[in-house]
Amino acid sequence: MASLNVYSVLVVLFLTCVAVMAMQENDQIIKENNCETKMGLPYVLEAFTSIFKIGSISNKCCGELVVLGKVCHLALVKRTLENPLFKDLSPATIIAKSIQTWNNFLALIDSPSPSA
């Protein structure tokens, strides 16, 4: 019985360490790439709404996000998911929606304008 308790404690410690390391990794990526300073607040809010809620996104915002880069995009989404306010959201669903949103951004940026 005592070995089961020790095992349980070790598992909890391991999972806690993994979670802390993942948080530090996202923070390090964000800091090293200046992710938080590359995009204006109105575009951040627009992208956030598109990924975490329901909303459309403008071509201008798509361009801003593509300049931000996929590494920053994913790191910021993952860090947002670490926030206790979003604990009820499914990380897998949000990550999938984030990737879909990123691909939509690229499609909008790469498509020729109607006036061309």
Coordinates of N, CA and C in Angstrom, one line a residue, residues 63-112:
G63 N -2.4 39.3 -42.4 CA -1.1 39.7 -42.8 C -0.2 39.9 -41.6
E64 N -0.8 40.6 -40.5 CA 0.0 40.8 -39.3 C 0.3 39.5 -38.6
L65 N -0.6 38.5 -38.6 CA -0.3 37.3 -38.0 C 0.8 36.5 -38.7
V66 N 0.7 36.5 -40.1 CA 1.7 35.8 -40.8 C 3.1 36.4 -40.6
V67 N 3.2 37.7 -40.5 CA 4.4 38.4 -40.2 C 4.9 37.9 -38.8
L68 N 4.0 37.8 -37.8 CA 4.3 37.3 -36.5 C 5.0 36.0 -36.6
G69 N 4.5 35.1 -37.4 CA 5.1 33.8 -37.6 C 4.4 32.7 -36.9
K70 N 4.5 31.5 -37.5 CA 3.8 30.3 -36.9 C 4.3 29.9 -35.5
V71 N 5.6 30.0 -35.3 CA 6.1 29.7 -34.0 C 5.5 30.6 -32.9
C72 N 5.5 31.9 -33.1 CA 4.9 32.8 -32.2 C 3.4 32.5 -32.0
H73 N 2.7 32.3 -33.1 CA 1.3 32.0 -33.1 C 1.0 30.8 -32.2
L74 N 1.7 29.7 -32.4 CA 1.4 28.5 -31.6 C 1.8 28.7 -30.2
A75 N 2.9 29.4 -29.9 CA 3.4 29.6 -28.5 C 2.4 30.4 -27.8
L76 N 1.8 31.5 -28.4 CA 0.9 32.4 -27.8 C -0.4 31.6 -27.5
V77 N -0.9 30.8 -28.4 CA -2.1 30.0 -28.2 C -1.9 29.0 -27.1
K78 N -0.8 28.4 -27.0 CA -0.5 27.4 -26.0 C -0.4 28.1 -24.6
R79 N 0.2 29.2 -24.6 CA 0.3 30.0 -23.3 C -1.1 30.4 -22.8
T80 N -1.9 30.9 -23.8 CA -3.3 31.2 -23.4 C -4.0 30.1 -22.8
L81 N -3.8 28.9 -23.4 CA -4.5 27.7 -22.8 C -4.0 27.3 -21.4
E82 N -2.8 27.8 -21.0 CA -2.3 27.5 -19.7 C -3.0 28.4 -18.6
N83 N -3.7 29.4 -19.1 CA -4.3 30.4 -18.2 C -5.6 29.6 -17.6
P84 N -5.7 29.7 -16.2 CA -6.8 29.0 -15.6 C -8.2 29.5 -16.1
L85 N -8.3 30.7 -16.7 CA -9.6 31.1 -17.2 C -10.1 30.3 -18.4
F86 N -9.1 29.5 -19.0 CA -9.5 28.7 -20.2 C -9.4 27.2 -19.9
K87 N -9.5 26.9 -18.6 CA -9.3 25.5 -18.2 C -10.5 24.6 -18.7
D88 N -11.6 25.2 -19.0 CA -12.7 24.4 -19.5 C -12.7 24.1 -21.0
L89 N -11.8 24.7 -21.7 CA -11.6 24.5 -23.1 C -10.8 23.3 -23.4
S90 N -11.1 22.6 -24.5 CA -10.4 21.4 -24.9 C -9.1 21.9 -25.6
P91 N -7.9 21.7 -25.0 CA -6.7 22.1 -25.7 C -6.5 21.5 -27.1
A92 N -6.9 20.2 -27.3 CA -6.8 19.6 -28.6 C -7.7 20.4 -29.7
T93 N -8.9 20.7 -29.2 CA -9.8 21.5 -30.1 C -9.3 22.8 -30.5
I94 N -8.8 23.5 -29.4 CA -8.2 24.9 -29.7 C -7.0 24.8 -30.5
I95 N -6.1 23.9 -30.3 CA -4.9 23.8 -31.1 C -5.3 23.5 -32.6
A96 N -6.2 22.6 -32.8 CA -6.7 22.3 -34.1 C -7.3 23.5 -34.8
K97 N -8.1 24.2 -34.0 CA -8.7 25.5 -34.6 C -7.6 26.5 -34.9
S98 N -6.6 26.6 -34.0 CA -5.5 27.5 -34.2 C -4.8 27.2 -35.5
I99 N -4.5 25.9 -35.8 CA -3.8 25.5 -37.0 C -4.7 25.8 -38.2
Q100 N -6.0 25.5 -38.1 CA -6.9 25.8 -39.2 C -7.0 27.3 -39.5
T101 N -7.0 28.1 -38.4 CA -7.0 29.5 -38.6 C -5.7 30.0 -39.3
W102 N -4.6 29.4 -38.9 CA -3.3 29.7 -39.5 C -3.3 29.4 -41.0
N103 N -3.8 28.2 -41.3 CA -3.9 27.8 -42.7 C -4.8 28.7 -43.5
N104 N -5.9 29.2 -42.9 CA -6.8 30.1 -43.5 C -6.1 31.5 -43.8
F105 N -5.3 31.9 -42.8 CA -4.5 33.1 -43.0 C -3.6 33.0 -44.2
L106 N -2.9 31.9 -44.3 CA -2.0 31.7 -45.4 C -2.8 31.7 -46.7
A107 N -3.9 31.1 -46.8 CA -4.7 31.0 -48.0 C -5.2 32.4 -48.4
L108 N -5.6 33.2 -47.4 CA -6.0 34.6 -47.7 C -4.9 35.5 -48.2
I109 N -3.7 35.3 -47.6 CA -2.5 36.1 -48.0 C -2.0 35.7 -49.4
D110 N -2.1 34.4 -49.6 CA -1.5 33.8 -50.9 C -2.5 34.0 -52.1
S111 N -3.8 34.2 -51.8 CA -4.7 34.3 -52.9 C -4.6 35.7 -53.6
P112 N -4.8 35.7 -54.9 CA -4.7 37.0 -55.6 C -5.9 37.9 -55.2

